[in-house]
């Protein structure tokens, strides 16, 4: 067994520098790597490019990095719900690249899987396609999109083992599995870290080969963005 | 004129037994409330769930189980969770039978604009561009006119596009229309709304063949 464990978030983020490109898992605030984000704040690294579906809210998730003006550029599909984000974007302090959500996921997966580029119909005929190669397949136009290149990927899983194997829970899975192994160094934080052999190999969602460093996270807040309930009759 | 709930109710008649359906945010979300009894449908949410159920009871919310609108949800028997690439594989691969989404503008050539207004804060397209580029069966749910009273069914979209030549059906508070090579074909009128009212509220080419029936609910 190749042991991928590190002590904590601080050790997991060894090598983080200003100017790096980071992938950050999560959809809204669900499944975000809370411990790694806190450690990124502590690291003081600036001029970061973040590839993440969303940008958190003002006081949580990637919003914490925006508060400290640590992010130079966001690559996302949807960035609502964040006043500080809007302020920085409108003032020109923050660069924003908006791309279709499926393309975002596939550009991560392509990086993970060693596919340099792919064609997709998403965005054809729109401003997303500007400057991109167009090619017809089966009579339908597609645009060429490239795999991302990133220095670190931060993912969050429900359970993991010492070998770096990961199991996700619910829709907290989202972008996390496609970012694992898609950057030079993948850091996984988990709610429960167990010895190798305790997880059923049949149930592993992401094999440890895609994970460079794994640690047990602490104090998960798991904030809910839109609490919607019904009442019992 | 129909209320938002009535638009959703009318669209629910387009949902057939055995369909996998993706619902956008807003009016489309309401469609789930009106799916006829006796048919089996699974709702997909692009953040990674198939088999979405109703909102949870108070106290039973799970931060790890949400929909693409970031709302807490539940799952029904037979549900599954998956990653974002797999989710858009379902969409791009045309495994999802029906997509229902909102729009700011629809053009008679099937173009749609629903993500960006120049000069205003742009939040992003989310999954809308992937959905409209791939789905074969797309219904737009929207008001017939905007708040200023201007038509949202146009000859050509004026706003930045989400997708081209992709919309096949539009259900508004005034009418049900097919989008064809020749323009918008009027199929049904909302109760109390005349063909003349619809003509006046439609900037794009409107094709009216014979008597147009009132919608049935």
Short mmCIF file of C-alpha atoms in Angstrom, two decimals:
data_model
loop_
_atom_site.label_atom_id
_atom_site.label_comp_id
_atom_site.label_asym_id
_atom_site.label_seq_id
_atom_site.Cartn_x
_atom_site.Cartn_y
_atom_site.Cartn_z
CA UNK A 1 0.00 0.00 0.00
CA UNK A 2 1.31 3.42 -0.94
CA UNK A 3 0.46 5.72 1.93
CA UNK A 4 -0.89 9.10 0.81
CA UNK A 5 -1.71 10.54 4.20
CA UNK A 6 -0.45 13.84 5.51
CA UNK A 7 -1.00 15.19 9.02
CA UNK A 8 -3.24 18.13 8.31
CA UNK A 9 -4.22 20.91 5.92
CA UNK A 10 -0.97 22.79 6.54
CA UNK A 11 1.15 19.86 5.41
CA UNK A 12 -1.25 19.14 2.55
CA UNK A 13 -0.75 22.64 1.15
CA UNK A 14 3.04 22.48 1.13
CA UNK A 15 4.27 24.14 -2.05
CA UNK A 16 1.37 26.58 -2.51
CA UNK A 17 2.66 29.81 -4.05
CA UNK A 18 1.24 33.06 -5.31
CA UNK A 19 0.26 33.00 -8.97
CA UNK A 20 -0.73 29.34 -9.03
CA UNK A 21 -3.80 27.85 -10.73
CA UNK A 22 -6.06 25.85 -8.41
CA UNK A 23 -9.03 23.58 -8.98
CA UNK A 24 -11.52 23.67 -6.13
CA UNK A 25 -14.35 21.13 -5.89
CA UNK A 26 -17.93 21.76 -4.82
CA UNK A 27 -21.26 22.95 -6.17
CA UNK A 28 -22.45 26.04 -4.35
CA UNK A 29 -21.34 25.34 -0.81
CA UNK A 30 -21.98 21.60 -1.08
CA UNK A 31 -18.89 19.42 -1.12
CA UNK A 32 -16.38 22.25 -0.89
CA UNK A 33 -12.94 21.54 0.65
CA UNK A 34 -13.52 23.70 3.73
CA UNK A 35 -10.23 22.88 5.48
CA UNK A 36 -8.08 23.49 2.40
CA UNK A 37 -9.81 26.82 1.74
CA UNK A 38 -9.13 27.93 5.34
CA UNK A 39 -5.51 26.94 4.92
CA UNK A 40 -5.30 28.83 1.61
CA UNK A 41 -6.47 31.93 3.48
CA UNK A 42 -3.72 31.36 6.09
CA UNK A 43 -1.11 30.78 3.39
CA UNK A 44 -1.52 34.37 2.21
CA UNK A 45 -0.92 33.29 -1.40
CA UNK A 46 -2.20 35.87 -3.87
CA UNK A 47 -2.79 36.24 -7.63
CA UNK A 48 -4.47 32.85 -7.65
CA UNK A 49 -6.49 31.54 -10.57
CA UNK A 50 -9.35 29.39 -9.27
CA UNK A 51 -11.21 26.88 -11.39
CA UNK A 52 -14.42 26.19 -9.52
CA UNK A 53 -18.05 25.94 -10.58
CA UNK A 54 -19.03 28.74 -8.19
CA UNK A 55 -17.29 31.35 -6.08
CA UNK A 56 -18.81 30.76 -2.66
CA UNK A 57 -20.75 33.37 -0.69
CA UNK A 58 -19.40 36.51 0.96
CA UNK A 59 -18.29 34.88 4.18
CA UNK A 60 -17.81 31.23 3.23
CA UNK A 61 -16.17 29.03 0.63
CA UNK A 62 -14.09 30.83 -1.97
CA UNK A 63 -15.67 34.08 -0.75
CA UNK A 64 -13.09 33.91 2.06
CA UNK A 65 -10.27 34.10 -0.50
CA UNK A 66 -12.03 36.94 -2.31
CA UNK A 67 -12.26 38.90 0.94
CA UNK A 68 -8.48 38.80 1.22
CA UNK A 69 -8.12 39.68 -2.47
CA UNK A 70 -6.15 36.50 -3.01
CA UNK A 71 -7.88 35.60 -6.26
CA UNK A 72 -6.82 37.22 -9.53
CA UNK A 73 -9.05 35.20 -11.82
CA UNK A 74 -12.11 32.95 -11.45
CA UNK A 75 -13.03 30.30 -14.02
CA UNK A 76 -16.61 29.29 -13.25
CA UNK A 77 -20.01 28.58 -14.76
CA UNK A 78 -22.12 30.57 -12.29
CA UNK A 79 -21.11 33.18 -9.76
CA UNK A 80 -24.21 34.65 -8.11
CA UNK A 81 -24.83 35.11 -4.39
CA UNK A 82 -21.66 37.05 -3.62
CA UNK A 83 -21.55 40.86 -3.22
CA UNK A 84 -17.78 41.11 -2.81
CA UNK A 85 -17.32 39.08 -5.98
CA UNK A 86 -19.58 41.47 -7.86
CA UNK A 87 -17.75 44.50 -6.49
CA UNK A 88 -14.32 43.17 -7.48
CA UNK A 89 -15.55 42.07 -10.90
CA UNK A 90 -17.20 45.39 -11.73
CA UNK A 91 -14.17 47.38 -10.51
CA UNK A 92 -11.91 45.26 -12.72
CA UNK A 93 -9.85 43.87 -9.82
CA UNK A 94 -11.08 40.37 -10.56
CA UNK A 95 -10.92 38.67 -13.94
CA UNK A 96 -13.78 36.26 -14.64
CA UNK A 97 -14.01 33.58 -17.29
CA UNK A 98 -17.53 32.14 -17.50
CA UNK A 99 -17.83 28.81 -19.27
CA UNK A 100 -20.65 26.30 -19.68
CA UNK A 101 -20.93 23.93 -16.75
CA UNK A 102 -20.63 20.74 -18.77
CA UNK A 103 -17.59 22.12 -20.56
CA UNK A 104 -16.07 23.05 -17.20
CA UNK A 105 -16.56 19.49 -15.94
CA UNK A 106 -15.22 17.96 -19.14
CA UNK A 107 -12.14 20.21 -19.22
CA UNK A 108 -11.33 18.90 -15.73
CA UNK A 109 -12.02 15.30 -16.69
CA UNK A 110 -9.90 15.69 -19.84
CA UNK A 111 -6.99 16.93 -17.72
CA UNK A 112 -7.45 13.96 -15.38
CA UNK A 113 -7.62 11.49 -18.27
CA UNK A 114 -4.79 12.83 -20.43
CA UNK A 115 -7.01 14.09 -23.23
CA UNK A 116 -5.61 17.43 -24.45
CA UNK A 117 -8.80 18.72 -26.08
CA UNK A 118 -12.27 17.68 -27.19
CA UNK A 119 -15.21 18.90 -29.25
CA UNK A 120 -18.52 19.85 -27.68
CA UNK A 121 -21.70 21.40 -29.10
CA UNK A 122 -22.14 23.57 -25.98
CA UNK A 123 -21.70 27.25 -26.74
CA UNK A 124 -21.66 26.96 -30.53
CA UNK A 125 -23.01 30.18 -32.07
CA UNK A 126 -22.55 32.11 -28.80
CA UNK A 127 -19.78 34.33 -27.47
CA UNK A 128 -18.29 31.26 -25.78
CA UNK A 129 -17.30 30.00 -29.24
CA UNK A 130 -15.44 33.17 -30.25
CA UNK A 131 -11.95 32.38 -31.49
CA UNK A 132 -12.44 28.63 -31.16
CA UNK A 133 -12.13 26.01 -33.88
CA UNK A 134 -15.50 24.79 -35.18
CA UNK A 135 -15.95 21.38 -36.74
CA UNK A 136 -19.03 19.50 -37.91
CA UNK A 137 -19.69 15.96 -36.71
CA UNK A 138 -22.79 14.14 -37.99
CA UNK A 139 -24.01 17.39 -39.49
CA UNK A 140 -23.82 19.30 -36.22
CA UNK A 141 -21.27 22.02 -35.37
CA UNK A 142 -19.01 21.57 -32.35
CA UNK A 143 -16.32 23.74 -30.82
CA UNK A 144 -12.85 22.71 -29.67
CA UNK A 145 -12.23 23.02 -25.94
CA UNK A 146 -8.94 22.30 -24.15
CA UNK A 147 -8.11 20.43 -20.96
CA UNK A 148 -7.29 22.64 -17.99
CA UNK A 149 -3.80 22.88 -16.56
CA UNK A 150 -3.62 23.39 -12.82
CA UNK A 151 -0.99 23.25 -10.08
CA UNK A 152 -3.23 22.01 -7.27
CA UNK A 153 -6.66 20.38 -7.12
CA UNK A 154 -8.51 20.55 -3.80
CA UNK A 155 -11.25 17.97 -3.44
CA UNK A 156 -13.48 16.92 -0.60
CA UNK A 157 -14.86 13.44 -0.04
CA UNK A 158 -16.99 11.77 2.61
CA UNK A 159 -14.68 8.87 3.37
CA UNK A 160 -11.15 8.08 2.36
CA UNK A 161 -8.40 5.65 3.29
CA UNK A 162 -4.64 5.88 3.75
CA UNK A 163 -4.14 4.82 0.14
CA UNK A 164 -6.04 7.90 -1.04
CA UNK A 165 -9.15 6.04 -2.17
CA UNK A 166 -12.26 8.20 -1.99
CA UNK A 167 -16.00 7.75 -1.50
CA UNK A 168 -18.37 10.67 -1.92
CA UNK A 169 -21.81 11.27 -0.46
CA UNK A 170 -24.91 12.62 -2.21
CA UNK A 171 -24.60 15.61 -4.48
CA UNK A 172 -21.49 16.70 -2.55
CA UNK A 173 -19.77 14.55 -5.17
CA UNK A 174 -20.28 17.05 -8.06
CA UNK A 175 -16.95 18.35 -9.44
CA UNK A 176 -14.74 16.62 -6.86
CA UNK A 177 -14.19 13.30 -8.71
CA UNK A 178 -13.37 15.03 -12.02
CA UNK A 179 -10.81 17.32 -10.40
CA UNK A 180 -8.99 14.50 -8.59
CA UNK A 181 -5.85 13.81 -10.59
CA UNK A 182 -6.49 16.75 -12.92
CA UNK A 183 -3.73 18.93 -11.42
CA UNK A 184 -0.04 18.41 -10.63
CA UNK A 185 -0.86 17.84 -6.97
CA UNK A 186 -4.29 16.67 -5.78
CA UNK A 187 -5.16 17.22 -2.15
CA UNK A 188 -8.16 15.33 -0.77
CA UNK A 189 -9.74 16.13 2.55
CA UNK A 190 -12.25 13.71 4.02
CA UNK A 191 -14.73 13.64 6.85
CA UNK A 192 -13.52 10.20 7.88
CA UNK A 193 -10.07 8.81 7.16
CA UNK A 194 -9.75 5.05 7.72
CA UNK A 195 -6.87 2.55 7.49
CA UNK A 196 -6.29 0.86 4.13
CA UNK A 197 -8.45 -2.24 3.82
CA UNK A 198 -11.47 -0.86 5.62
CA UNK A 199 -13.21 0.47 2.52
CA UNK A 200 -14.74 -2.08 0.16
CA UNK A 201 -12.75 -1.81 -3.12
CA UNK A 202 -16.04 -2.29 -4.99
CA UNK A 203 -17.41 0.92 -3.52
CA UNK A 204 -14.48 3.25 -4.28
CA UNK A 205 -15.49 6.23 -6.46
CA UNK A 206 -11.96 7.58 -7.02
CA UNK A 207 -8.88 5.36 -6.75
CA UNK A 208 -5.95 6.65 -4.70
CA UNK A 209 -3.70 6.94 -7.76
CA UNK A 210 -5.48 10.24 -8.51
CA UNK A 211 -4.81 11.59 -5.01
CA UNK A 212 -1.36 12.81 -3.94
CA UNK A 213 -2.13 13.86 -0.37
CA UNK A 214 -5.05 12.97 1.87
CA UNK A 215 -5.95 14.21 5.33
CA UNK A 216 -8.75 14.05 7.83
CA UNK A 217 -10.63 17.34 7.85
CA UNK A 218 -12.01 18.92 11.00
CA UNK A 219 -14.92 21.13 12.07
CA UNK A 220 -17.00 20.79 8.91
CA UNK A 221 -19.63 23.47 8.82
CA UNK A 222 -21.46 22.21 5.68
CA UNK A 223 -23.47 25.35 5.28
CA UNK A 224 -26.78 25.17 3.39
CA UNK A 225 -27.28 27.91 0.80
CA UNK A 226 -31.00 27.54 0.10
CA UNK A 227 -32.77 25.76 2.94
CA UNK A 228 -36.05 24.59 1.44
CA UNK A 229 -38.45 22.41 3.40
CA UNK A 230 -42.07 21.31 3.36
CA UNK A 231 -44.30 20.95 6.38
CA UNK A 232 -45.95 17.76 7.47
CA UNK A 233 -49.70 17.76 6.98
CA UNK B 1 -53.46 35.11 -18.90
CA UNK B 2 -51.94 32.19 -17.06
CA UNK B 3 -50.18 32.40 -13.72
CA UNK B 4 -46.70 30.87 -13.42
CA UNK B 5 -48.26 27.82 -11.80
CA UNK B 6 -50.71 27.45 -14.69
CA UNK B 7 -47.85 27.64 -17.21
CA UNK B 8 -46.17 24.83 -15.27
CA UNK B 9 -49.43 22.89 -15.18
CA UNK B 10 -49.86 23.17 -18.96
CA UNK B 11 -46.26 22.08 -19.57
CA UNK B 12 -46.77 19.06 -17.30
CA UNK B 13 -49.02 17.62 -20.04
CA UNK B 14 -45.91 17.35 -22.25
CA UNK B 15 -44.23 15.09 -19.69
CA UNK B 16 -44.73 11.47 -20.75
CA UNK B 17 -44.44 8.13 -18.98
CA UNK B 18 -40.83 6.95 -18.84
CA UNK B 19 -39.26 10.36 -19.38
CA UNK B 20 -36.07 11.57 -17.74
CA UNK B 21 -36.56 15.32 -17.34
CA UNK B 22 -34.26 18.24 -16.51
CA UNK B 23 -36.02 21.24 -14.99
CA UNK B 24 -34.46 24.70 -14.95
CA UNK B 25 -34.82 27.25 -12.18
CA UNK B 26 -38.05 29.29 -11.87
CA UNK B 27 -41.30 28.25 -13.58
CA UNK B 28 -39.78 24.93 -14.81
CA UNK B 29 -39.21 23.80 -11.20
CA UNK B 30 -42.97 24.08 -10.61
CA UNK B 31 -43.68 21.50 -13.33
CA UNK B 32 -42.74 18.73 -10.87
CA UNK B 33 -45.84 19.63 -8.83
CA UNK B 34 -48.22 18.84 -11.70
CA UNK B 35 -46.93 15.59 -13.20
CA UNK B 36 -50.05 13.50 -13.84
CA UNK B 37 -50.81 10.57 -11.56
CA UNK B 38 -50.02 7.15 -12.93
CA UNK B 39 -46.95 8.02 -14.99
CA UNK B 40 -43.35 7.36 -13.99
CA UNK B 41 -40.90 10.21 -14.50
CA UNK B 42 -37.40 10.81 -13.11
CA UNK B 43 -36.11 14.33 -12.58
CA UNK B 44 -32.44 15.01 -13.22
CA UNK B 45 -30.58 17.88 -11.63
CA UNK B 46 -27.30 18.68 -13.34
CA UNK B 47 -25.32 18.98 -10.12
CA UNK B 48 -25.49 15.18 -9.98
CA UNK B 49 -28.77 13.51 -9.07
CA UNK B 50 -31.36 11.51 -10.93
CA UNK B 51 -34.60 10.63 -9.15
CA UNK B 52 -35.09 13.89 -7.30
CA UNK B 53 -37.97 13.97 -4.84
CA UNK B 54 -39.79 16.77 -2.99
CA UNK B 55 -38.23 19.18 -0.52
CA UNK B 56 -37.37 17.54 2.82
CA UNK B 57 -39.47 17.91 5.94
CA UNK B 58 -38.16 20.48 8.36
CA UNK B 59 -35.29 19.03 10.37
CA UNK B 60 -34.50 16.44 7.69
CA UNK B 61 -32.44 18.71 5.40
CA UNK B 62 -29.10 17.25 4.32
CA UNK B 63 -26.40 19.71 3.15
CA UNK B 64 -25.02 16.91 0.97
CA UNK B 65 -28.28 16.53 -0.99
CA UNK B 66 -29.20 19.61 -3.01
CA UNK B 67 -30.42 20.47 -6.51
CA UNK B 68 -28.81 22.76 -9.08
CA UNK B 69 -30.65 25.71 -7.52
CA UNK B 70 -28.73 24.83 -4.31
CA UNK B 71 -32.02 23.98 -2.58
CA UNK B 72 -32.21 21.08 -0.15
CA UNK B 73 -34.06 18.14 -1.71
CA UNK B 74 -34.84 14.47 -1.14
CA UNK B 75 -34.45 11.46 -3.40
CA UNK B 76 -36.99 8.83 -4.41
CA UNK B 77 -36.51 5.05 -4.63
CA UNK B 78 -34.33 4.29 -7.66
CA UNK B 79 -32.38 7.55 -7.37
CA UNK B 80 -28.66 7.85 -8.09
CA UNK B 81 -25.86 10.33 -7.52
CA UNK B 82 -23.00 10.99 -9.94
CA UNK B 83 -20.25 13.46 -10.75
CA UNK B 84 -20.63 16.57 -12.93
CA UNK B 85 -18.96 15.08 -16.02
CA UNK B 86 -21.30 12.07 -15.92
CA UNK B 87 -24.23 14.40 -15.40
CA UNK B 88 -23.42 16.40 -18.52
CA UNK B 89 -22.69 13.14 -20.32
CA UNK B 90 -26.36 12.29 -19.75
CA UNK B 91 -27.32 15.66 -21.17
CA UNK B 92 -24.88 15.86 -24.10
CA UNK B 93 -25.45 12.19 -24.91
CA UNK B 94 -29.19 12.88 -25.25
CA UNK B 95 -30.20 10.42 -22.55
CA UNK B 96 -32.40 13.08 -20.95
CA UNK B 97 -35.75 13.07 -22.79
CA UNK B 98 -37.05 16.53 -22.00
CA UNK B 99 -35.49 19.82 -20.92
CA UNK B 100 -37.66 22.63 -19.60
CA UNK B 101 -36.06 26.01 -19.03
CA UNK B 102 -36.79 29.72 -18.79
CA UNK B 103 -35.74 32.39 -21.27
CA UNK B 104 -35.43 36.13 -21.72
CA UNK B 105 -35.91 35.86 -25.50
CA UNK B 106 -36.74 33.16 -28.06
CA UNK B 107 -36.40 33.78 -31.80
CA UNK B 108 -38.47 32.28 -34.61
CA UNK B 109 -35.35 30.41 -35.82
CA UNK B 110 -35.16 28.58 -32.48
CA UNK B 111 -32.37 30.70 -30.95
CA UNK B 112 -32.57 31.36 -27.22
CA UNK B 113 -31.09 34.05 -24.96
CA UNK B 114 -31.35 33.51 -21.23
CA UNK B 115 -28.06 34.24 -19.48
CA UNK B 116 -26.73 37.72 -20.02
CA UNK B 117 -27.94 41.31 -20.22
CA UNK B 118 -25.16 43.66 -21.35
CA UNK B 119 -24.47 46.32 -18.74
CA UNK B 120 -25.85 44.23 -15.89
CA UNK B 121 -24.03 41.92 -13.50
CA UNK B 122 -23.53 38.64 -15.34
CA UNK B 123 -23.76 35.61 -13.12
CA UNK B 124 -23.04 32.98 -15.74
CA UNK B 125 -24.74 30.44 -17.93
CA UNK B 126 -24.48 27.51 -15.53
CA UNK B 127 -25.54 24.41 -17.45
CA UNK B 128 -27.90 26.18 -19.85
CA UNK B 129 -25.58 26.21 -22.87
CA UNK B 130 -24.83 22.50 -22.55
CA UNK B 131 -28.54 21.74 -22.17
CA UNK B 132 -29.77 23.72 -25.17
CA UNK B 133 -26.91 22.61 -27.42
CA UNK B 134 -27.64 18.92 -26.90
CA UNK B 135 -31.23 18.27 -25.92
CA UNK B 136 -33.61 17.31 -28.73
CA UNK B 137 -36.78 18.16 -26.89
CA UNK B 138 -36.66 21.56 -25.24
CA UNK B 139 -39.64 23.51 -23.94
CA UNK B 140 -39.24 27.12 -22.92
CA UNK B 141 -41.45 28.35 -20.07
CA UNK B 142 -41.72 32.12 -19.89
CA UNK B 143 -43.93 35.17 -19.93
CA UNK B 144 -44.95 36.26 -23.42
CA UNK B 145 -43.72 39.82 -22.86
CA UNK B 146 -41.13 41.40 -20.58
CA UNK B 147 -41.85 43.81 -17.71
CA UNK B 148 -41.78 46.75 -20.13
CA UNK B 149 -44.45 45.01 -22.24
CA UNK B 150 -42.12 44.15 -25.13
CA UNK B 151 -42.45 40.80 -26.89
CA UNK B 152 -40.05 38.01 -25.89
CA UNK B 153 -40.90 36.02 -29.05
CA UNK B 154 -38.77 37.73 -31.66
CA UNK B 155 -37.59 37.53 -35.25
CA UNK B 156 -34.01 37.51 -33.94
CA UNK B 157 -32.74 37.59 -30.36
CA UNK B 158 -31.25 40.92 -29.31
CA UNK B 159 -29.45 39.63 -26.21
CA UNK B 160 -26.29 37.47 -26.21
CA UNK B 161 -27.30 33.93 -27.23
CA UNK B 162 -27.35 30.83 -25.08
CA UNK B 163 -27.86 28.52 -28.05
CA UNK B 164 -28.82 28.55 -31.71
CA UNK B 165 -31.66 26.86 -33.57
CA UNK B 166 -32.56 24.62 -30.64
CA UNK B 167 -35.95 25.52 -29.16
CA UNK B 168 -38.92 23.48 -30.39
CA UNK B 169 -41.76 24.58 -28.14
CA UNK B 170 -42.69 27.62 -26.07
CA UNK B 171 -45.37 27.83 -23.40
CA UNK B 172 -46.15 31.35 -22.18
CA UNK B 173 -48.84 32.98 -20.08
CA UNK B 174 -50.73 33.60 -23.36
CA UNK B 175 -50.10 30.66 -25.68
CA UNK B 176 -48.56 27.34 -26.62
CA UNK B 177 -46.42 27.59 -29.75
CA UNK B 178 -44.23 25.31 -31.82
CA UNK B 179 -41.04 26.76 -33.23
CA UNK B 180 -40.74 25.70 -36.88
CA UNK B 181 -38.67 26.56 -39.97
CA UNK B 182 -41.40 29.03 -40.96
CA UNK B 183 -41.83 30.72 -37.57
CA UNK B 184 -43.94 30.38 -34.42
CA UNK B 185 -46.97 28.17 -35.01
CA UNK B 186 -49.80 29.01 -32.62
CA UNK B 187 -51.26 25.83 -31.13
CA UNK B 188 -53.33 26.93 -28.14
CA UNK B 189 -54.56 30.11 -26.48
CA UNK B 190 -54.75 30.76 -22.74
CA UNK B 191 -58.34 31.06 -21.51
CA UNK B 192 -59.67 34.54 -22.26
CA UNK B 193 -56.79 35.44 -24.58
CA UNK B 194 -57.64 36.06 -28.26
CA UNK B 195 -55.56 35.30 -31.34
CA UNK B 196 -55.39 39.07 -31.86
CA UNK B 197 -53.94 39.55 -28.36
CA UNK B 198 -51.26 36.97 -29.14
CA UNK B 199 -50.48 38.52 -32.53
CA UNK B 200 -50.04 41.91 -30.86
CA UNK B 201 -47.67 40.44 -28.26
CA UNK B 202 -45.55 38.46 -30.75
CA UNK B 203 -42.86 40.29 -32.71
CA UNK B 204 -41.67 37.19 -34.59
CA UNK B 205 -43.57 35.56 -37.44
CA UNK B 206 -46.77 34.05 -36.06
CA UNK B 207 -48.53 31.35 -38.06
CA UNK B 208 -52.20 30.84 -37.31
CA UNK B 209 -53.87 27.86 -38.99
CA UNK B 210 -57.66 27.72 -38.60
CA UNK B 211 -59.39 27.94 -35.23
CA UNK B 212 -57.02 27.98 -32.28
CA UNK B 213 -58.37 26.05 -29.30
CA UNK B 214 -58.21 27.23 -25.70
CA UNK B 215 -55.82 25.35 -23.44
CA UNK B 216 -57.32 22.52 -21.43
CA UNK B 217 -56.09 21.77 -17.93
#
